[in-house]
GROMACS .gro file of N, CA and C in nm:
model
  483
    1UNK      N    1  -9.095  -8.776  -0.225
    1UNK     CA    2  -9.099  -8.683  -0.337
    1UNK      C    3  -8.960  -8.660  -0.397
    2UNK      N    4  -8.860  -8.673  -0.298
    2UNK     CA    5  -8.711  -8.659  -0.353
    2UNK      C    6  -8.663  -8.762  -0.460
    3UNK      N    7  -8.722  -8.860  -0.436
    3UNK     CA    8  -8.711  -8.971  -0.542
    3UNK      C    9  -8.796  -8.966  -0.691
    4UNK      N   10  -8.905  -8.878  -0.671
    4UNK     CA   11  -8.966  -8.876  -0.795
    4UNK      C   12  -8.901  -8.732  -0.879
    5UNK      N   13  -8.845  -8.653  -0.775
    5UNK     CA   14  -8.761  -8.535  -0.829
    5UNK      C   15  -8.661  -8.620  -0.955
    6UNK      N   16  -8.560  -8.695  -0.857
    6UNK     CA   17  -8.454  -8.695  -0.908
    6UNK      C   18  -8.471  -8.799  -1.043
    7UNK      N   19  -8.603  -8.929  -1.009
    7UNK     CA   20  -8.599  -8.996  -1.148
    7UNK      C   21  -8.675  -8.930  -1.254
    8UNK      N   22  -8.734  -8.816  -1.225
    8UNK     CA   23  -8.767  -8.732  -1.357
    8UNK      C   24  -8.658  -8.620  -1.410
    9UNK      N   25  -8.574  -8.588  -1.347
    9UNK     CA   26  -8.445  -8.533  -1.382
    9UNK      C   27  -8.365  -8.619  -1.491
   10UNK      N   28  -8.311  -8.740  -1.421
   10UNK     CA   29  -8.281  -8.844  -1.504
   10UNK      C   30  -8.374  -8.866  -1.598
   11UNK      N   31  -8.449  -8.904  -1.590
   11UNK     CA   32  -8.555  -8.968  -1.747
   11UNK      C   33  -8.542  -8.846  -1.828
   12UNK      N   34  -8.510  -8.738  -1.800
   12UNK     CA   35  -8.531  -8.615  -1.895
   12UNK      C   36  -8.408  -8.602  -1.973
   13UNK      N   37  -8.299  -8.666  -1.854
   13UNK     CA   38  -8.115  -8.657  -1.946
   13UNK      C   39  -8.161  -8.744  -2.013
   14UNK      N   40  -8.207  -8.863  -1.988
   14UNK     CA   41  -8.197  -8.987  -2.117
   14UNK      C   42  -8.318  -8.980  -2.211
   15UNK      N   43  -8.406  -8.882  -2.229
   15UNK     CA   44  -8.485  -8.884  -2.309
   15UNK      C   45  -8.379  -8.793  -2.416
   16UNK      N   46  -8.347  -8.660  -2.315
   16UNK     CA   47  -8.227  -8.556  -2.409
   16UNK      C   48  -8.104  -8.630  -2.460
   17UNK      N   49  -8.047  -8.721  -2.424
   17UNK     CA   50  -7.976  -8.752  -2.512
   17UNK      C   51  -8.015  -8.863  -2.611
   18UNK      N   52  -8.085  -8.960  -2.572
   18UNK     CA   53  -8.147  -9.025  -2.678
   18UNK      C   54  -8.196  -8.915  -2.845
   19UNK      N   55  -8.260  -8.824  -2.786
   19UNK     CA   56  -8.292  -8.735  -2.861
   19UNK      C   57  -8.155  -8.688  -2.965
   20UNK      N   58  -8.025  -8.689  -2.928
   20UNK     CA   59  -7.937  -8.654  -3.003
   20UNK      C   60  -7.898  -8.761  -3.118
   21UNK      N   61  -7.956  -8.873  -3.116
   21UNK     CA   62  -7.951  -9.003  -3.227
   21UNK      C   63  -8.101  -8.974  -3.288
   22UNK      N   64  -8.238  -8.952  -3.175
   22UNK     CA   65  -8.370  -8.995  -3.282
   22UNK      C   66  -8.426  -8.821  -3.242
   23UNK      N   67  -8.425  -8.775  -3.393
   23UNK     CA   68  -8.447  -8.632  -3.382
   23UNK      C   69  -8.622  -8.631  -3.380
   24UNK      N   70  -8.704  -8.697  -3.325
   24UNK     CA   71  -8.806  -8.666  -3.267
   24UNK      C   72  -8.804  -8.646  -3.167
   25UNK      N   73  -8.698  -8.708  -3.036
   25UNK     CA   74  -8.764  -8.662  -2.923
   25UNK      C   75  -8.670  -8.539  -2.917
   26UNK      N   76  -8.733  -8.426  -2.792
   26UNK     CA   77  -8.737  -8.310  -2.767
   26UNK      C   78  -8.552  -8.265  -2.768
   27UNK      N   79  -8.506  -8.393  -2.733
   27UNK     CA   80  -8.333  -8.362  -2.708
   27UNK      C   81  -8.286  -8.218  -2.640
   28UNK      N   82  -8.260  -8.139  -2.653
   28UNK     CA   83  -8.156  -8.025  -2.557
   28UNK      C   84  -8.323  -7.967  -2.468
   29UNK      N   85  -8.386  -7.958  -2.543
   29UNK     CA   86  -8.513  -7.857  -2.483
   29UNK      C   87  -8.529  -7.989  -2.339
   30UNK      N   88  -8.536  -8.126  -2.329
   30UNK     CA   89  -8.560  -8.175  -2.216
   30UNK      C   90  -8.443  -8.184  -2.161
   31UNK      N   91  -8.348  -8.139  -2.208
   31UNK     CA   92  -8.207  -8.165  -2.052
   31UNK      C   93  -8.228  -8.028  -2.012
   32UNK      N   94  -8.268  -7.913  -2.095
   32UNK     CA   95  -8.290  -7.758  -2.021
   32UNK      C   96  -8.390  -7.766  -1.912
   33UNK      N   97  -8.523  -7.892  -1.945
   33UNK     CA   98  -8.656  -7.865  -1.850
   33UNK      C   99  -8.587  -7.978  -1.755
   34UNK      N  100  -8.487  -8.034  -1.755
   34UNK     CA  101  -8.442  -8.083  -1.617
   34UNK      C  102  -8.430  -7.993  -1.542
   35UNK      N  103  -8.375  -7.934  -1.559
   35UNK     CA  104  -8.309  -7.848  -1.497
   35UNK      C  105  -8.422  -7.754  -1.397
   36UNK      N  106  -8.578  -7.689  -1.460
   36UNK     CA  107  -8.676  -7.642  -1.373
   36UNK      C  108  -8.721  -7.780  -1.305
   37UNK      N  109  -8.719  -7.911  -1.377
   37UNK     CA  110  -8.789  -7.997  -1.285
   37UNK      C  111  -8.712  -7.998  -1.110
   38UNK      N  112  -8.577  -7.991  -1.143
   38UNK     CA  113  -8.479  -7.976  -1.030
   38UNK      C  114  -8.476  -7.881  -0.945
   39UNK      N  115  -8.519  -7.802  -0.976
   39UNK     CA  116  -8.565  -7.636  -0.918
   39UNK      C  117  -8.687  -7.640  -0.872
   40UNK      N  118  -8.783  -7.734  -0.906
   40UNK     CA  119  -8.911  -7.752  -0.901
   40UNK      C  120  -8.906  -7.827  -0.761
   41UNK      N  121  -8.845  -7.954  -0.733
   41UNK     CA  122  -8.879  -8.021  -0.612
   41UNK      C  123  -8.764  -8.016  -0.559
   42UNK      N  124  -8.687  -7.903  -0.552
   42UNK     CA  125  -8.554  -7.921  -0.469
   42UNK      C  126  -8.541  -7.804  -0.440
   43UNK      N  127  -8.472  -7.699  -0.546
   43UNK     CA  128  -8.427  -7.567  -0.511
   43UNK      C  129  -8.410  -7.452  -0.634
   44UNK      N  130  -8.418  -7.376  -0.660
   44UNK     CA  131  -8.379  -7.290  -0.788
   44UNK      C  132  -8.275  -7.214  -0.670
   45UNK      N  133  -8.232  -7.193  -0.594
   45UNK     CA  134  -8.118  -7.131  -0.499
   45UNK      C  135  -7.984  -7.160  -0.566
   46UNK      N  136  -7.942  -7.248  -0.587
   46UNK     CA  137  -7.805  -7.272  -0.620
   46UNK      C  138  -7.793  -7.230  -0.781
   47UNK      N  139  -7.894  -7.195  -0.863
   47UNK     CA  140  -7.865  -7.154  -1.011
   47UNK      C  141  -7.915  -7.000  -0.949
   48UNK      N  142  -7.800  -6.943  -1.038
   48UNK     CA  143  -7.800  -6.844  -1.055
   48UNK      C  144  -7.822  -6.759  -1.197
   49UNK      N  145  -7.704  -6.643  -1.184
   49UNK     CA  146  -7.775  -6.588  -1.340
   49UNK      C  147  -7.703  -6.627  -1.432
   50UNK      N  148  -7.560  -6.667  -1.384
   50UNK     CA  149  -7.459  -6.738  -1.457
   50UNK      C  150  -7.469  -6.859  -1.507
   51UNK      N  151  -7.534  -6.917  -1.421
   51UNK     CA  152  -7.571  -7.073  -1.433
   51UNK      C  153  -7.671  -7.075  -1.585
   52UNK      N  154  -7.758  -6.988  -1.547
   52UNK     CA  155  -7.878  -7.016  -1.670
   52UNK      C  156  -7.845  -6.924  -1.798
   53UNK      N  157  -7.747  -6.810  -1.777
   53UNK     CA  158  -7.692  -6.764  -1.887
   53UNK      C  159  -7.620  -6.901  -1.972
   54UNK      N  160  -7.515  -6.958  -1.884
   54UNK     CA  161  -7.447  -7.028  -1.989
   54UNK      C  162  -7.555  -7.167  -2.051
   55UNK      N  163  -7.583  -7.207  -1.983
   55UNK     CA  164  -7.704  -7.306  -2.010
   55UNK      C  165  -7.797  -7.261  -2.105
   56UNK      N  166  -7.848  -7.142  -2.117
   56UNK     CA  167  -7.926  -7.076  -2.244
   56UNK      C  168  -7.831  -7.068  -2.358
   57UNK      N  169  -7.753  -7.040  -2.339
   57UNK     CA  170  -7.591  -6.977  -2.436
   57UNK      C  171  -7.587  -7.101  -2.521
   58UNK      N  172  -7.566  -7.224  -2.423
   58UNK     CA  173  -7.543  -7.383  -2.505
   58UNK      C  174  -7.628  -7.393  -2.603
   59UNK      N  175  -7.781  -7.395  -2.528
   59UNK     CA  176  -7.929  -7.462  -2.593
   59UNK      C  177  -7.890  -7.344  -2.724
   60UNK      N  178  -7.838  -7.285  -2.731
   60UNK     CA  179  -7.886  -7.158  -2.867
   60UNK      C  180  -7.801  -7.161  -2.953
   61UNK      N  181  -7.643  -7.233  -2.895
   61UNK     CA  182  -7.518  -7.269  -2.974
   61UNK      C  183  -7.567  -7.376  -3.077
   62UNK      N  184  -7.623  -7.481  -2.990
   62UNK     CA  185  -7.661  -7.616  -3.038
   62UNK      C  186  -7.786  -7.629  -3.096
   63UNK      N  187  -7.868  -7.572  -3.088
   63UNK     CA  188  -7.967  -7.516  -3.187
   63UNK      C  189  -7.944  -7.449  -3.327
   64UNK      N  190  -7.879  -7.346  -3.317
   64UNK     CA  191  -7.818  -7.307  -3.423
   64UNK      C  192  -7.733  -7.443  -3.489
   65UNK      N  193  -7.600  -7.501  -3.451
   65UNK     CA  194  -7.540  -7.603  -3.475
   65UNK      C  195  -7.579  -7.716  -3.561
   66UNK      N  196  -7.672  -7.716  -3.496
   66UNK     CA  197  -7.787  -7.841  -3.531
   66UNK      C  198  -7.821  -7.827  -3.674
   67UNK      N  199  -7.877  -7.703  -3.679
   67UNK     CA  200  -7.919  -7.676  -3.839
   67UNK      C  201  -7.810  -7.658  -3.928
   68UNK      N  202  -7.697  -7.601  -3.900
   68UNK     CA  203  -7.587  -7.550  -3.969
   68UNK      C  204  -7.495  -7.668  -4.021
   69UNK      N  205  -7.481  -7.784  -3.892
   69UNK     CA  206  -7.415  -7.873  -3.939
   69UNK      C  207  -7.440  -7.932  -4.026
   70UNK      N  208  -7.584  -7.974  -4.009
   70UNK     CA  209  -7.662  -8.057  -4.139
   70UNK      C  210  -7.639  -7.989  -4.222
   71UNK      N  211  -7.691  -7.856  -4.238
   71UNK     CA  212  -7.653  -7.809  -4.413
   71UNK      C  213  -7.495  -7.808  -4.446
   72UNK      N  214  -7.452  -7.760  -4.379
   72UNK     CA  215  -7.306  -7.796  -4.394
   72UNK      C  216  -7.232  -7.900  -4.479
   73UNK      N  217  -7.278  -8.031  -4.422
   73UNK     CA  218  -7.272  -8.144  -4.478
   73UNK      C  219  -7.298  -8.151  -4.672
   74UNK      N  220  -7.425  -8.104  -4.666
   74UNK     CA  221  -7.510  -8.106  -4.813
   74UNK      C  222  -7.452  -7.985  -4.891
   75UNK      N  223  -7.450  -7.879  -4.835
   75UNK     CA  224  -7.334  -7.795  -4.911
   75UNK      C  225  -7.205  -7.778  -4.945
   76UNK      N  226  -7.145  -7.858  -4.871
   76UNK     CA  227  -7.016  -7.911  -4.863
   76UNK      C  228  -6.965  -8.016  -5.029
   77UNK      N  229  -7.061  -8.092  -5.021
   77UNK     CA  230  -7.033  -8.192  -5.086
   77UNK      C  231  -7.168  -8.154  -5.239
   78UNK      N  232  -7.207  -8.020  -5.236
   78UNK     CA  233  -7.215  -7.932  -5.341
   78UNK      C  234  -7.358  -7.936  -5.371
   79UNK      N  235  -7.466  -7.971  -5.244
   79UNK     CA  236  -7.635  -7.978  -5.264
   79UNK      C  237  -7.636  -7.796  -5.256
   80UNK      N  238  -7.818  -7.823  -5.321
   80UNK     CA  239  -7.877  -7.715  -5.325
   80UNK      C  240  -7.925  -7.669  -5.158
   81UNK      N  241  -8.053  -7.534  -5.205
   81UNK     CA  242  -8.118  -7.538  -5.055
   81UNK      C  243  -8.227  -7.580  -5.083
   82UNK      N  244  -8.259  -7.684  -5.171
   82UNK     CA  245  -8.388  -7.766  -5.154
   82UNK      C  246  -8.332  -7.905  -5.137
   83UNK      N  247  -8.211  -7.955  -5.140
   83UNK     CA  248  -8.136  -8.087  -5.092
   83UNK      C  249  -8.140  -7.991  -4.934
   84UNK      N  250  -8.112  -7.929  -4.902
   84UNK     CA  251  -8.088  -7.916  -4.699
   84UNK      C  252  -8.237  -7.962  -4.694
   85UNK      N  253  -8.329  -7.878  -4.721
   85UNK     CA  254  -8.500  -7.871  -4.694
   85UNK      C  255  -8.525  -8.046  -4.691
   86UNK      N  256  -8.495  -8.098  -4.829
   86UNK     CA  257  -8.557  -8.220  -4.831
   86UNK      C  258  -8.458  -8.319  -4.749
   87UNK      N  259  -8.335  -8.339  -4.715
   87UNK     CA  260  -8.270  -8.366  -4.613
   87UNK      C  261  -8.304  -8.372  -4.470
   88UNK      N  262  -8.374  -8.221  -4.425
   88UNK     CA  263  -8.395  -8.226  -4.306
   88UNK      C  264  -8.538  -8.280  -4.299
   89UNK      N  265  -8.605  -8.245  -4.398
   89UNK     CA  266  -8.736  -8.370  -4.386
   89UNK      C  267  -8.740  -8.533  -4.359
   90UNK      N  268  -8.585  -8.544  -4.454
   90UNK     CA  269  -8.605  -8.735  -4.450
   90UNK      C  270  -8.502  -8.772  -4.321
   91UNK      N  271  -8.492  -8.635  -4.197
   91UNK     CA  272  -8.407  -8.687  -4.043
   91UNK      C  273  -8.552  -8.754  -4.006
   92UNK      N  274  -8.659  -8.646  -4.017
   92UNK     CA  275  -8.745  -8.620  -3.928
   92UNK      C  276  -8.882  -8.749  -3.985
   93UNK      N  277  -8.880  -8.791  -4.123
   93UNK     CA  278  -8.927  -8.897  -4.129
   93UNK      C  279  -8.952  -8.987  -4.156
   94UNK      N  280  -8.752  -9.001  -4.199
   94UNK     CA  281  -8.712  -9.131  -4.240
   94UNK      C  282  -8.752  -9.284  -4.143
   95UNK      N  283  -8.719  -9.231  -4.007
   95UNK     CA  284  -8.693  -9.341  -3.879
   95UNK      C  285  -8.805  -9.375  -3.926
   96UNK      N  286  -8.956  -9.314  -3.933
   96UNK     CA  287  -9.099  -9.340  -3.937
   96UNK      C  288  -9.109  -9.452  -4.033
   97UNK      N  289  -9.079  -9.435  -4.166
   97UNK     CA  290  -9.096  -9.477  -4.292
   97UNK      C  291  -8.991  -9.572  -4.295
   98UNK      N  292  -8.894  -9.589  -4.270
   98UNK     CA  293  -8.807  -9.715  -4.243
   98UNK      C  294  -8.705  -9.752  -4.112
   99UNK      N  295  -8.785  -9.784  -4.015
   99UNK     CA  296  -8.770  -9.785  -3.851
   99UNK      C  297  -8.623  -9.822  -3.851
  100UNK      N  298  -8.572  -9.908  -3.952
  100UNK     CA  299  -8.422  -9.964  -3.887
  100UNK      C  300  -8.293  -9.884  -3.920
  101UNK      N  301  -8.376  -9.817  -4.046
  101UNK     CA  302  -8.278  -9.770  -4.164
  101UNK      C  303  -8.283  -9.640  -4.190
  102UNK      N  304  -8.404  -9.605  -4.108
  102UNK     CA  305  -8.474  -9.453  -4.171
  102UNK      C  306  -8.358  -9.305  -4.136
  103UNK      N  307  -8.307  -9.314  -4.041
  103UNK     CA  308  -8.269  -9.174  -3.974
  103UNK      C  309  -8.137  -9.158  -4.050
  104UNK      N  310  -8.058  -9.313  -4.173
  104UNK     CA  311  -7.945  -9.254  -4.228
  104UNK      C  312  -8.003  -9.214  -4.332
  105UNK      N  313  -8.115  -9.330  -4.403
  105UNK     CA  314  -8.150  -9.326  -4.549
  105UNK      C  315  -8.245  -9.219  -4.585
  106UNK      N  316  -8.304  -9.178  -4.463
  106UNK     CA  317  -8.396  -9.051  -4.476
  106UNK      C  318  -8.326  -8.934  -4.560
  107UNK      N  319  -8.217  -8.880  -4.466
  107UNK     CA  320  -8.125  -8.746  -4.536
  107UNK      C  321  -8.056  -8.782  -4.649
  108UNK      N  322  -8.015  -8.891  -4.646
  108UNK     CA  323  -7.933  -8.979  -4.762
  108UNK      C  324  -8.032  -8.954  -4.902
  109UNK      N  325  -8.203  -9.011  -4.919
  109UNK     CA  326  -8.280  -9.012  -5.008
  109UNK      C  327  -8.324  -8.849  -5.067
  110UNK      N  328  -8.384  -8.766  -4.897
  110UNK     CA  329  -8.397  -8.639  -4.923
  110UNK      C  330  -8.289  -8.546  -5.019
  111UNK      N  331  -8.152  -8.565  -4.987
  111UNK     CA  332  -8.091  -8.488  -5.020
  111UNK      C  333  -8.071  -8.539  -5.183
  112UNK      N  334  -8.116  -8.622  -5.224
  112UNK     CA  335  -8.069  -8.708  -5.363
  112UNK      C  336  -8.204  -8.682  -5.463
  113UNK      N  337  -8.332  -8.682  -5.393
  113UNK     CA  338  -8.414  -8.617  -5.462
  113UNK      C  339  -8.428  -8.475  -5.491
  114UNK      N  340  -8.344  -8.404  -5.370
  114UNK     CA  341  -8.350  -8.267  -5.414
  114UNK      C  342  -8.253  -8.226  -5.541
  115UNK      N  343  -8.165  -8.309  -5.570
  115UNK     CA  344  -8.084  -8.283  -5.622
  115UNK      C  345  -8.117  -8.311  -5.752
  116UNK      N  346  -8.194  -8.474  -5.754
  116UNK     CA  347  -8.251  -8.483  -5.911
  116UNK      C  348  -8.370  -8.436  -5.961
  117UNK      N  349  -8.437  -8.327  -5.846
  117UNK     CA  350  -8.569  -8.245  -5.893
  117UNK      C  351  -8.497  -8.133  -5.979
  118UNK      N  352  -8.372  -8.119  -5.904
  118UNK     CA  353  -8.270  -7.989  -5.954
  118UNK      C  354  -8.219  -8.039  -6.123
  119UNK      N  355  -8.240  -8.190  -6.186
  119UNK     CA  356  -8.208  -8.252  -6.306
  119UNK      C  357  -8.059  -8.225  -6.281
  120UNK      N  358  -8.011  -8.280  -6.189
  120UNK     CA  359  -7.842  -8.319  -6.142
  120UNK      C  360  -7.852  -8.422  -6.202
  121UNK      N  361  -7.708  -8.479  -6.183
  121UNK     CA  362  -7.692  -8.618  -6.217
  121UNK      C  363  -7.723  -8.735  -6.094
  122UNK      N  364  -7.737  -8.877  -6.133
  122UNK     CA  365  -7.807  -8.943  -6.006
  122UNK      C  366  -7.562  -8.915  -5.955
  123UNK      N  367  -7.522  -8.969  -5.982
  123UNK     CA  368  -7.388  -8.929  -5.885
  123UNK      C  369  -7.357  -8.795  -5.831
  124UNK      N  370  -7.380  -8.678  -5.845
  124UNK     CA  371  -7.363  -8.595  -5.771
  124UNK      C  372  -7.521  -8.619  -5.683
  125UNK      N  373  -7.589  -8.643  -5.712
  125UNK     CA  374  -7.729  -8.647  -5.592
  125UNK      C  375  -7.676  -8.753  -5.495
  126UNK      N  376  -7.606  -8.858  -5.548
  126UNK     CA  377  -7.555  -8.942  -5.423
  126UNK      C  378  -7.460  -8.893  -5.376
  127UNK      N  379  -7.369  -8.782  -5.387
  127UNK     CA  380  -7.262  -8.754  -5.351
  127UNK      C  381  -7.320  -8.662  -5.260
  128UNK      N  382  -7.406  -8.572  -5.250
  128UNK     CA  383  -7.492  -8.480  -5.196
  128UNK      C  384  -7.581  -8.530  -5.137
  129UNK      N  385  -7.624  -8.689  -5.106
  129UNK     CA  386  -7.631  -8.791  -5.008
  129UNK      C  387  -7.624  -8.784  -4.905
  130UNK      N  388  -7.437  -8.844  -4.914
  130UNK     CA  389  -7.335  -8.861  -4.874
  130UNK      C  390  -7.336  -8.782  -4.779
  131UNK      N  391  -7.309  -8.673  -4.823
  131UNK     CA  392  -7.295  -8.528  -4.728
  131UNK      C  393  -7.383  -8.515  -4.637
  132UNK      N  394  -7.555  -8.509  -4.672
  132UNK     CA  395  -7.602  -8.485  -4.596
  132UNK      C  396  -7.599  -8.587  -4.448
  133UNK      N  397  -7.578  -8.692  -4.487
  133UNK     CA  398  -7.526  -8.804  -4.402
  133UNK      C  399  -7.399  -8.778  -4.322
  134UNK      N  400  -7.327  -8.701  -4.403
  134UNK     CA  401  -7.223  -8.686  -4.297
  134UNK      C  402  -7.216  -8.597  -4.239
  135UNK      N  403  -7.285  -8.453  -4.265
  135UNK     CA  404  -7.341  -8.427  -4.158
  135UNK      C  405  -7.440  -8.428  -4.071
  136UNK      N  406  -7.518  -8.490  -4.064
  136UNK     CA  407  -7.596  -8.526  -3.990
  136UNK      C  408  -7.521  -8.631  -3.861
  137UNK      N  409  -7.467  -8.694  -3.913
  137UNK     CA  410  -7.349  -8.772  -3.761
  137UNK      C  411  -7.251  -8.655  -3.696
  138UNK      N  412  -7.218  -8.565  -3.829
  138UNK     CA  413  -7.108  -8.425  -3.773
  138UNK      C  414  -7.221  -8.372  -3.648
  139UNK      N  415  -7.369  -8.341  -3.687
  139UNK     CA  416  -7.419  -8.270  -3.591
  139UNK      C  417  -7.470  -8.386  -3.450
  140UNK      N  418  -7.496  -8.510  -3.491
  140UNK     CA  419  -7.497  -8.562  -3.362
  140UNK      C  420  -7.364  -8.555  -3.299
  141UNK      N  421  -7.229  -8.560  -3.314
  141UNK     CA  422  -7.151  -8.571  -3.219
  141UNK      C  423  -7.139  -8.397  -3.126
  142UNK      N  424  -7.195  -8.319  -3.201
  142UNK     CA  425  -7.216  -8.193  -3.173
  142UNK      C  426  -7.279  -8.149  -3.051
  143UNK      N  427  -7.395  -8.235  -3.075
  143UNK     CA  428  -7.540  -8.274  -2.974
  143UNK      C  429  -7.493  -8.337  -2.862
  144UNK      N  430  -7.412  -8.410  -2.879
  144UNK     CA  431  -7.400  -8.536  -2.761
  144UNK      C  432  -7.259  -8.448  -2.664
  145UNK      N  433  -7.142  -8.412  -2.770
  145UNK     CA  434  -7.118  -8.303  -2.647
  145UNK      C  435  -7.125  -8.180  -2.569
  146UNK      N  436  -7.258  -8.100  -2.655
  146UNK     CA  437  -7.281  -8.027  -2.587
  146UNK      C  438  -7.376  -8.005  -2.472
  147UNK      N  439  -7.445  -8.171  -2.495
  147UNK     CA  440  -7.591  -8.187  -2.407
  147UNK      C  441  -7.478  -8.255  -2.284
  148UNK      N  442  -7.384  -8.339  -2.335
  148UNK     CA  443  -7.301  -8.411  -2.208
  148UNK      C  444  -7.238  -8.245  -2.113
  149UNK      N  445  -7.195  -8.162  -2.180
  149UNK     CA  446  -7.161  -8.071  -2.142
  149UNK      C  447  -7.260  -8.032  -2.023
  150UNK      N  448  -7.372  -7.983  -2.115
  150UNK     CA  449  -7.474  -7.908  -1.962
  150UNK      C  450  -7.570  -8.006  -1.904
  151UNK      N  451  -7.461  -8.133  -1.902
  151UNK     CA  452  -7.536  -8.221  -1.792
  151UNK      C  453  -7.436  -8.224  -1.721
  152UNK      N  454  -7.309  -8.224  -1.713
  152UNK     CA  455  -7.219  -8.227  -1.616
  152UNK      C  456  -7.172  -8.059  -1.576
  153UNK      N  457  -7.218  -7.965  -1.629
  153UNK     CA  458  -7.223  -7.819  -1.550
  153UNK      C  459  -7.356  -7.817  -1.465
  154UNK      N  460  -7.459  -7.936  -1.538
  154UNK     CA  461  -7.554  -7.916  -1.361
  154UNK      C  462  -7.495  -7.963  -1.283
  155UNK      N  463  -7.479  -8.080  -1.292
  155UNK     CA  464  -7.377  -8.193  -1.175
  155UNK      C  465  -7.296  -8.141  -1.078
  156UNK      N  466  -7.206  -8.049  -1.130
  156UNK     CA  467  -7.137  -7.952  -1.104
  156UNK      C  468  -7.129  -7.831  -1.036
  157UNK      N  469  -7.231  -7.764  -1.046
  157UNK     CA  470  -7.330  -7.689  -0.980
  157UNK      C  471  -7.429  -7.728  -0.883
  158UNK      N  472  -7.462  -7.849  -0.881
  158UNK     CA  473  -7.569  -7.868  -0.746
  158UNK      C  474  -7.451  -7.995  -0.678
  159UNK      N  475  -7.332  -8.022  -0.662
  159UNK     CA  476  -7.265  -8.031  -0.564
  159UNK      C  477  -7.172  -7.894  -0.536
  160UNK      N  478  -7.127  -7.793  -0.591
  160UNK     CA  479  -7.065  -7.691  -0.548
  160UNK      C  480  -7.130  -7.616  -0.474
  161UNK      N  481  -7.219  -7.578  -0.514
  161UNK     CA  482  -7.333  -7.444  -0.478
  161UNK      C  483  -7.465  -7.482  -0.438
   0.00000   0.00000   0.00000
């Protein structure tokens, strides 16, 4: 059973961080349910209240983050809030609609139609693209160190404690 503990622990980090490139899968919410799976066939003894305070603290940083960065990006580079809306639609189903290309060209297209529903020009809608594209990589590197983060404060915690 110790072995099926620990490779569902693992499959859950690499589903969670995979998740920080393909925003369908569950990403931070499955490196958090590592964490009961680990508690589940091992111990909840060594987490404490500190442990799951800061670990909640992250998931809520990077949650928030997540959304903020992306708009960030699209407001930055001077979109509306129907370029964020249609942006965060074409993360979620660009990959679908163009498997190789989808997860840049998704926010890239979203944010360019919102902009020419707005009767922008097509260059500021690509410029407001742009943005949303760039943040959207601003918020994956966001993702990736804050999920690397509370994978190495478990690590950390179940050899200390």
């Amino acid at each position: 059973m110790e072995i099926v503990g620990w490779l569902l622990v693992i499959l859950l980090f690499v589903v969670g961080m995979a998740g920080t490139v393909y925003p369908v899968l569950p990403g931070v919410v499955a490196v958090y349910f590592a964490f009961f799976v680990y508690g589940w066939f091992f111990s909840f003894e060594s987490f404490g209240w500190f442990f799951w305070t800061l670990q909640t603290l992250i998931v809520v940083v990077l949650l928030i983050a997540d959304y903020a960065v992306g708009a960030w990006g699209v407001k930055k580079f001077g979109g509306s809030k129907l370029s964020v809306w249609l942006s965060t639609i074409g993360i979620i189903v660009g990959p679908f609609v163009i498997p190789a290309f989808g997860l840049v060209l998704g926010p890239l297209i979203g944010a360019m139609l919102g902009e020419l529903f707005r009767g922008e020009s097509l260059e500021k809608a690509f410029k407001v693209g742009v943005g949303s594209v760039v943040g959207l990589f601003s918020s994956m590197v966001v993702k990736i160190i804050l999920q690397l983060a509370m994978i190495i404060i478990f690590i950390i915690w179940i050899v200390l404690f």
